[in-house]
């Protein structure tokens, strides 16, 4: 026996008079409820209807729905009724995130003030209210921007799934993030020297760790993820291929696998570290590890904090990365060279962080004119000496 399959209805729409039959005579519903009913069938064959007192209102509503279907911005009212929180709960389970990304996304999603609002009802005003609430809680502009971007990725996913007609976060203004000199701290060479040398007295195993952060510019997780085989002792190179984060070994941030060319002094430090703290002959053994595996931030940061407090410096490990970048710039390296050494996503990130360190137009002008001044005065002085000196016999 064959099972009869339900026939899918084609998309159509129309407005009908509930009170009158086709011949104009009263219907059974005459005088009951709203007279005009607008009906349409969507792309999936589902019928939707809504009642109106006036025909012009019914037709206007139907025209809006038809236009939305044509332009691709149509949202099924039933599907669009899902709340932001419910959609995020379903969508996030399908994402291939690492633990750190998952934690950041969960934090952002839980911070919204419109979690119980149906997606179809979301407006820019909801997003603006949430941003203002974060600002009122004294969150840093950079933190607000990060959470906003994370939540916006959820809204864009809902838009792709036709649960939102358009992204309500588009064109929403965020607090200004101040870039440049005030947003970073660059330790002096003397301070870096103190950290490297004092670690011998305090905890010698940290000496090479601090040196790699300061003279190769690696991120904390990247230093933790180094194996002995990642250091080319003959060529003076460190190959950054992974990072150790929250018990996970994964690719560096932004996939920034790279080779960093380092000074002989740092290679000497690493060779001594391997001799003292990395017994064995396995080339893939970790440079810094404990019983749980390679070090992570929860191991390094308390050790560095004790070292910093011991010598009385307000320096973070990330400040050492800024120290490295500033040194490259001072030596005349261009933006792309610094970007590649730092493992930044793009040159824009490098410029946004360090643009104030590169010589400005006025600095270059002053330097050029200073050189011209010295050359010109030197020539004039030589000419004056030749004129006023007695002839040599």
PDB file of N, CA and C in Angstrom, residues 44 67 74 196 230 321 366 376:
ATOM      1  N   UNK A  44       8.332  27.465   2.010  1.00  0.00           N
ATOM      2  CA  UNK A  44       8.310  26.083   2.508  1.00  0.00           C
ATOM      3  C   UNK A  44       6.923  25.470   2.458  1.00  0.00           C
ATOM      4  N   UNK A  67       7.233  41.767  -0.517  1.00  0.00           N
ATOM      5  CA  UNK A  67       8.491  42.465  -0.806  1.00  0.00           C
ATOM      6  C   UNK A  67       9.653  41.800  -0.077  1.00  0.00           C
ATOM      7  N   UNK A  74      12.797  38.018   4.104  1.00  0.00           N
ATOM      8  CA  UNK A  74      11.625  37.452   4.777  1.00  0.00           C
ATOM      9  C   UNK A  74      12.038  36.561   5.940  1.00  0.00           C
ATOM     10  N   UNK A 196      65.742  39.768  33.801  1.00  0.00           N
ATOM     11  CA  UNK A 196      66.510  38.613  33.338  1.00  0.00           C
ATOM     12  C   UNK A 196      67.534  38.173  34.383  1.00  0.00           C
ATOM     13  N   UNK A 230      62.309  23.305  18.353  1.00  0.00           N
ATOM     14  CA  UNK A 230      61.870  24.554  17.727  1.00  0.00           C
ATOM     15  C   UNK A 230      62.984  25.596  17.690  1.00  0.00           C
ATOM     16  N   UNK A 321      56.780  41.955  25.310  1.00  0.00           N
ATOM     17  CA  UNK A 321      56.483  41.852  23.867  1.00  0.00           C
ATOM     18  C   UNK A 321      56.497  43.247  23.227  1.00  0.00           C
ATOM     19  N   UNK A 366      63.030  67.053  10.330  1.00  0.00           N
ATOM     20  CA  UNK A 366      64.027  67.645  11.219  1.00  0.00           C
ATOM     21  C   UNK A 366      65.383  66.936  11.075  1.00  0.00           C
ATOM     22  N   UNK A 376      76.445  71.600   5.406  1.00  0.00           N
ATOM     23  CA  UNK A 376      76.644  72.952   4.884  1.00  0.00           C
ATOM     24  C   UNK A 376      77.599  73.751   5.750  1.00  0.00           C
TER      25      UNK A 376
END
